Short mmCIF file of C-alpha atoms in Angstrom, two decimals:
data_model
loop_
_atom_site.label_atom_id
_atom_site.label_comp_id
_atom_site.label_asym_id
_atom_site.label_seq_id
_atom_site.Cartn_x
_atom_site.Cartn_y
_atom_site.Cartn_z
CA MET A 28 53.30 -104.01 256.67
CA SER A 29 49.96 -104.01 254.90
CA ILE A 30 48.28 -107.59 254.78
CA ILE A 31 45.85 -108.24 252.12
CA HIS A 32 43.93 -110.86 253.24
CA ILE A 33 41.53 -113.21 250.78
CA ILE A 34 39.20 -116.11 251.57
CA LEU A 35 36.75 -116.94 249.11
CA PHE A 36 34.27 -119.79 250.32
CA GLY A 37 31.22 -121.31 248.16
CA TRP A 38 29.62 -124.27 248.53
CA LEU A 39 26.30 -126.18 247.23
CA THR A 40 24.11 -127.58 250.01
CA ILE A 41 21.49 -130.10 248.96
CA ILE A 42 19.06 -131.23 251.10
CA LYS A 43 16.35 -133.87 251.06
CA SER A 44 12.58 -134.32 251.00
CA ALA A 45 11.26 -136.57 254.02
CA ALA A 46 8.61 -139.00 254.00
CA ASN A 47 5.18 -137.19 254.22
CA ALA A 48 1.74 -138.10 255.40
CA LEU A 49 -1.40 -137.59 254.76
CA SER A 50 -4.01 -135.16 255.61
CA ASN A 51 -6.28 -133.00 255.21
CA ASP A 52 -5.10 -130.09 257.01
CA CYS A 53 -2.32 -127.17 254.87
CA ASN A 54 -0.85 -125.78 257.90
CA VAL A 55 2.24 -123.18 255.74
CA LYS A 56 1.02 -121.91 252.40
CA SER A 57 3.37 -121.42 249.49
CA ILE A 58 4.28 -118.69 247.97
CA ASP A 59 1.41 -119.15 245.59
CA GLY A 60 -0.88 -118.90 248.58
CA GLU A 61 -2.88 -122.17 248.04
CA CYS A 62 -1.39 -125.77 249.38
CA HIS A 63 -0.51 -128.00 246.92
CA ALA A 64 0.67 -131.48 249.12
CA PRO A 65 -0.22 -132.49 252.74
CA THR A 66 1.48 -131.62 255.79
CA THR A 67 3.72 -133.62 257.58
CA THR A 68 3.16 -136.77 260.62
CA ASN A 69 5.72 -133.69 262.94
CA ASP A 70 3.54 -130.27 262.15
CA GLN A 71 6.12 -129.64 259.79
CA SER A 72 5.62 -127.52 256.39
CA ASN A 73 4.50 -128.32 253.32
CA THR A 74 5.02 -128.57 249.75
CA ASN A 75 4.14 -126.36 247.24
CA ASN A 76 4.29 -127.30 242.92
CA ILE A 77 7.70 -126.48 242.86
CA ASP A 78 10.18 -129.79 242.31
CA TYR A 79 13.71 -127.82 243.84
CA LEU A 80 14.03 -124.75 245.02
CA ILE A 81 17.36 -122.94 244.86
CA VAL A 82 18.96 -120.44 247.58
CA GLY A 83 20.88 -117.94 245.88
CA ALA A 84 20.44 -116.52 242.63
CA GLY A 85 24.43 -116.63 241.77
CA GLY A 86 26.18 -118.39 239.52
CA GLY A 87 25.57 -121.65 240.61
CA GLY A 88 21.99 -121.34 241.33
CA ILE A 89 21.63 -119.56 238.07
CA GLN A 90 23.52 -122.46 236.02
CA THR A 91 21.74 -125.36 238.39
CA ALA A 92 18.10 -124.04 237.76
CA LEU A 93 19.74 -124.27 234.08
CA LEU A 94 20.54 -127.62 233.79
CA LEU A 95 16.97 -128.33 236.26
CA GLN A 96 14.73 -127.10 233.59
CA LYS A 97 16.59 -128.61 230.76
CA TYR A 98 15.49 -132.35 231.95
CA GLY A 99 12.14 -130.47 232.40
CA HIS A 100 11.75 -130.24 235.92
CA SER A 101 9.93 -126.85 238.00
CA VAL A 102 12.54 -124.68 239.56
CA GLN A 103 12.02 -121.30 241.68
CA ILE A 104 15.20 -119.15 242.76
CA LEU A 105 15.17 -117.29 246.43
CA GLU A 106 17.07 -114.20 245.96
CA LYS A 107 17.76 -111.50 248.48
CA GLN A 108 18.75 -108.94 246.10
CA GLN A 109 16.57 -107.40 244.02
CA SER A 110 18.81 -108.72 240.86
CA ALA A 111 20.79 -111.75 240.19
CA GLY A 112 24.14 -112.19 240.50
CA SER A 113 24.70 -109.08 242.38
CA PHE A 114 27.79 -110.19 244.19
CA TRP A 115 28.75 -108.57 241.07
CA THR A 116 28.10 -105.29 240.92
CA LYS A 117 30.77 -105.44 244.20
CA TYR A 118 32.97 -107.70 242.97
CA PRO A 119 36.26 -108.04 241.95
CA ARG A 120 37.24 -105.24 244.13
CA PHE A 121 39.05 -103.57 240.83
CA GLN A 122 35.96 -104.60 238.35
CA GLU A 123 38.19 -106.24 235.71
CA LEU A 124 38.00 -110.35 235.79
CA ILE A 125 41.12 -111.39 235.35
CA SER A 126 39.62 -114.47 234.27
CA VAL A 127 39.35 -114.54 229.46
CA ASN A 128 35.98 -113.17 227.67
CA LYS A 129 37.28 -114.77 224.03
CA ARG A 130 35.58 -115.63 220.69
CA VAL A 131 37.53 -118.84 218.54
CA SER A 132 35.73 -120.14 215.60
CA ASN A 133 37.52 -123.57 216.63
CA GLU A 134 34.31 -125.36 218.12
CA THR A 135 35.94 -128.16 220.36
CA GLN A 136 38.08 -125.26 221.90
CA ILE A 137 35.46 -122.71 222.75
CA MET A 138 34.85 -123.24 226.24
CA ARG A 139 38.45 -122.95 226.46
CA TYR A 140 38.50 -120.24 225.95
CA ASP A 141 35.44 -118.85 227.32
CA TRP A 142 36.03 -118.87 231.07
CA HIS A 143 31.87 -116.93 231.81
CA SER A 144 29.37 -118.27 230.06
CA MET A 145 26.69 -120.78 231.41
CA LEU A 146 26.04 -124.31 230.36
CA GLU A 147 22.74 -124.85 228.62
CA THR A 148 22.03 -121.81 227.11
CA PRO A 149 22.41 -119.98 223.90
CA ILE A 150 23.73 -116.64 225.14
CA SER A 151 27.59 -116.11 225.71
CA MET A 152 29.31 -113.57 227.74
CA TRP A 153 30.02 -112.12 224.15
CA ASP A 154 27.19 -111.02 223.49
CA ILE A 155 27.26 -108.84 225.94
CA SER A 156 31.46 -108.08 226.62
CA GLN A 157 34.06 -108.04 224.29
CA ASP A 158 36.82 -107.44 226.18
CA TYR A 159 39.44 -109.39 227.02
CA PHE A 160 38.96 -108.74 230.25
CA PRO A 161 35.11 -107.68 231.10
CA SER A 162 34.44 -106.58 234.08
CA GLY A 163 32.45 -107.84 236.97
CA LEU A 164 29.63 -105.33 235.71
CA ASP A 165 29.77 -106.98 232.73
CA PHE A 166 28.84 -110.44 234.46
CA HIS A 167 26.34 -109.38 236.15
CA ASN A 168 24.04 -107.70 233.03
CA TYR A 169 24.92 -111.14 231.43
CA MET A 170 23.63 -113.62 234.38
CA ASN A 171 20.20 -111.58 234.17
CA ARG A 172 19.62 -111.33 230.79
CA VAL A 173 20.43 -115.41 230.69
CA VAL A 174 18.22 -115.47 233.79
CA LYS A 175 15.09 -113.37 231.83
CA GLU A 176 16.03 -115.32 228.05
CA ALA A 177 15.87 -118.95 229.91
CA ASN A 178 12.36 -117.13 231.45
CA ILE A 179 14.21 -118.49 235.28
CA ASP A 180 11.46 -117.95 238.01
CA ILE A 181 13.18 -115.80 240.20
CA GLN A 182 11.69 -114.29 244.45
CA TYR A 183 13.51 -111.85 244.96
CA GLY A 184 13.87 -110.24 248.23
CA PHE A 185 13.55 -113.44 249.88
CA GLU A 186 16.21 -114.15 252.61
CA VAL A 187 16.93 -116.87 254.23
CA ALA A 188 16.88 -117.15 257.81
CA SER A 189 17.04 -121.53 258.19
CA PHE A 190 17.29 -124.89 256.58
CA ASP A 191 15.01 -127.55 257.77
CA THR A 192 17.53 -130.86 257.88
CA LYS A 193 14.66 -132.82 257.67
CA GLN A 194 12.21 -131.82 254.62
CA PRO A 195 13.38 -129.59 251.77
CA CYS A 196 11.79 -126.23 253.17
CA VAL A 197 13.83 -122.73 254.09
CA ASN A 198 11.94 -120.33 256.93
CA LEU A 199 12.40 -117.01 255.96
CA VAL A 200 13.19 -114.16 257.85
CA ASN A 201 9.27 -113.04 257.87
CA ASP A 202 8.44 -116.64 260.01
CA THR A 203 7.13 -118.20 256.52
CA THR A 204 8.23 -121.61 255.37
CA ILE A 205 8.52 -122.81 251.84
CA CYS A 206 9.06 -126.18 250.57
CA ALA A 207 9.80 -128.35 247.41
CA LYS A 208 8.74 -131.24 246.07
CA TYR A 209 11.84 -132.82 246.30
CA ARG A 210 14.90 -130.44 247.18
CA VAL A 211 16.76 -127.38 248.36
CA PHE A 212 20.15 -126.44 246.16
CA VAL A 213 22.02 -124.02 248.34
CA ALA A 214 23.89 -121.76 246.36
CA THR A 215 24.79 -118.41 248.12
CA GLY A 216 28.29 -118.60 247.24
CA LEU A 217 31.19 -116.22 248.47
CA GLN A 218 30.92 -116.12 251.97
CA GLU A 219 33.78 -113.99 254.51
CA LYS A 220 35.44 -115.97 257.20
CA ASP A 221 35.77 -113.73 260.32
CA GLU A 222 39.30 -113.35 261.22
CA ARG A 223 39.40 -111.45 263.88
CA TYR A 224 42.70 -111.57 264.72
CA LEU A 225 44.08 -109.77 261.01
CA GLU A 226 43.47 -106.30 262.78
CA ALA A 227 46.11 -107.30 265.80
CA ILE A 228 48.72 -107.10 262.50
CA GLY A 229 47.30 -104.63 260.11
CA GLY A 230 45.62 -107.20 257.89
CA VAL A 231 42.98 -105.68 255.23
CA ARG A 232 39.58 -108.10 254.04
CA TYR A 233 39.68 -108.21 250.72
CA SER A 234 36.22 -106.40 250.41
CA GLU A 235 37.41 -103.11 252.49
CA VAL A 236 40.56 -103.34 249.62
CA THR A 237 41.73 -100.05 247.91
CA LYS A 238 44.57 -99.12 246.34
CA ASP A 239 45.75 -95.89 248.69
CA MET A 240 46.57 -98.93 251.23
CA ALA A 241 49.39 -100.61 249.27
CA VAL A 242 51.38 -96.74 247.92
CA GLY A 243 54.92 -97.64 249.02
CA LYS A 244 54.30 -100.21 251.08
CA ARG A 245 55.26 -103.76 251.41
CA VAL A 246 51.98 -105.66 251.24
CA CYS A 247 51.76 -109.12 251.95
CA ILE A 248 48.92 -110.91 249.99
CA LEU A 249 47.37 -114.40 251.46
CA GLY A 250 45.75 -116.44 248.81
CA ASN A 251 46.56 -117.15 245.50
CA GLY A 252 43.84 -117.37 243.83
CA ASN A 253 41.80 -114.81 241.41
CA ALA A 254 41.14 -112.66 244.24
CA GLY A 255 44.74 -112.99 245.20
CA MET A 256 46.23 -112.17 241.85
CA GLU A 257 43.42 -109.74 240.76
CA VAL A 258 45.13 -107.90 243.77
CA ALA A 259 48.63 -107.70 242.85
CA GLN A 260 47.65 -106.92 239.52
CA ASN A 261 46.19 -103.27 240.78
CA ILE A 262 48.31 -102.22 242.98
CA TYR A 263 52.04 -103.80 241.54
CA GLN A 264 52.52 -100.42 240.53
CA LEU A 265 51.83 -99.10 243.86
CA ALA A 266 53.59 -100.47 246.34
CA ASP A 267 57.26 -101.41 247.69
CA ARG A 268 56.90 -104.96 247.32
CA VAL A 269 53.99 -107.28 247.18
CA PHE A 270 54.04 -111.30 247.86
CA VAL A 271 52.16 -113.57 247.56
CA MET A 272 51.10 -116.80 250.02
CA GLY A 273 49.63 -119.86 248.89
CA LYS A 274 49.11 -122.87 250.95
CA HIS A 275 50.11 -125.11 247.87
CA PRO A 276 53.23 -124.42 245.67
CA VAL A 277 53.03 -122.70 242.02
CA ARG A 278 55.00 -123.13 239.10
CA VAL A 279 54.76 -120.00 237.83
CA SER A 280 56.88 -116.91 239.37
CA ALA A 281 55.46 -113.42 237.70
CA VAL A 282 51.29 -113.60 236.45
CA THR A 283 51.12 -111.35 232.53
CA LYS A 284 48.53 -109.51 231.52
CA TYR A 285 48.01 -107.66 228.61
CA THR A 286 49.09 -104.73 230.77
CA GLY A 287 52.29 -106.01 231.61
CA ASP A 288 53.75 -108.36 234.32
CA VAL A 289 53.02 -108.61 237.92
CA ARG A 290 56.19 -109.28 239.75
CA VAL A 291 55.01 -111.25 242.77
CA LYS A 292 56.99 -113.99 245.12
CA PHE A 293 55.35 -116.64 245.79
CA LEU A 294 56.14 -118.56 249.35
CA GLN A 295 54.70 -121.29 250.54
CA SER A 296 53.08 -121.22 254.02
CA LYS A 297 53.77 -123.99 256.17
#
């Protein structure tokens, strides 16, 4: 039996500022190479002229930047890849989102039928794609359009190695330390857990799933979230049977899309 294992984790961490003591020295430079604030009493990094730093230019990072900019705060995003939302160039695994992209005339129901457009920006997902189920690449392009139109400051190629838990500072892999005046928001998005035991039972990680693996097989999908439903939708015609197992009971016995019915049996794990 092939087992497709889906684990989605995302978090937003906020690192607060500690009190600074006055000093005439500047032992760490900010991004623009200048010292904008005094050093601290424990000889840690100084802050620069940015109110908030955000680690990660994904959906959480960009949306946080939009909201902070709305209220007049200066924001800078540190992103290790070369574009915003790079995650969506590889995911969903089969590149078709299962969340809808529909334009309606009723202003009070717009967000109910539009699951992709960000807040505090006039640009909607509809401006990029009119597909009811757009692709991951469509969403990637949408995010980068938002970044450009909102003039969000993103520093690409900046990989964070660790965080200072006492000050709003991040340490990069090149031994550079960058600080904000007030906060650091960590919006690194999805992380895969190290589940080595899956290999012993023939398990396959979500990031490695292909349609060919399911041909003629009885497939058990661990997780009944978006990723699990996406995999089920794309393999049910190829597999002998598809079972979806989740931690919590669900009220439906099948998932219906415009392409047809996905006949999957839901099992509640103990």
